[in-house]
Amino acid sequence: MEHLCKFPHTGVEVELAPQPGVVRDMVFGNYIVRYAAQMEVIVILRIWHHLENERNAAH
């Protein structure tokens, strides 16, 4: 997670997000972290195991 703080724009843009340049995904081991990077703030939106269905991760 320290890498995310130092380099927030290295994640993959989520093209279907309302703000694709802001919402990104990054893989950390077996987990995918979806976050929003704006200015100097990073907001973690969702974390799920890579074997889970992305759409079901919020349930």
mmCIF file of C-alpha atoms in Angstrom, residues 14-20 23:
data_model
loop_
_atom_site.group_PDB
_atom_site.id
_atom_site.type_symbol
_atom_site.label_atom_id
_atom_site.label_comp_id
_atom_site.label_asym_id
_atom_site.label_seq_id
_atom_site.Cartn_x
_atom_site.Cartn_y
_atom_site.Cartn_z
ATOM 1 C CA VAL A 14 -11.525 2.018 -14.537
ATOM 2 C CA GLU A 15 -13.040 2.980 -17.887
ATOM 3 C CA LEU A 16 -16.660 2.433 -16.793
ATOM 4 C CA ALA A 17 -16.302 4.695 -13.756
ATOM 5 C CA PRO A 18 -18.001 8.109 -13.772
ATOM 6 C CA GLN A 19 -14.506 9.654 -13.598
ATOM 7 C CA PRO A 20 -12.148 7.173 -15.326
ATOM 8 C CA VAL A 23 -10.938 5.866 -10.249
#
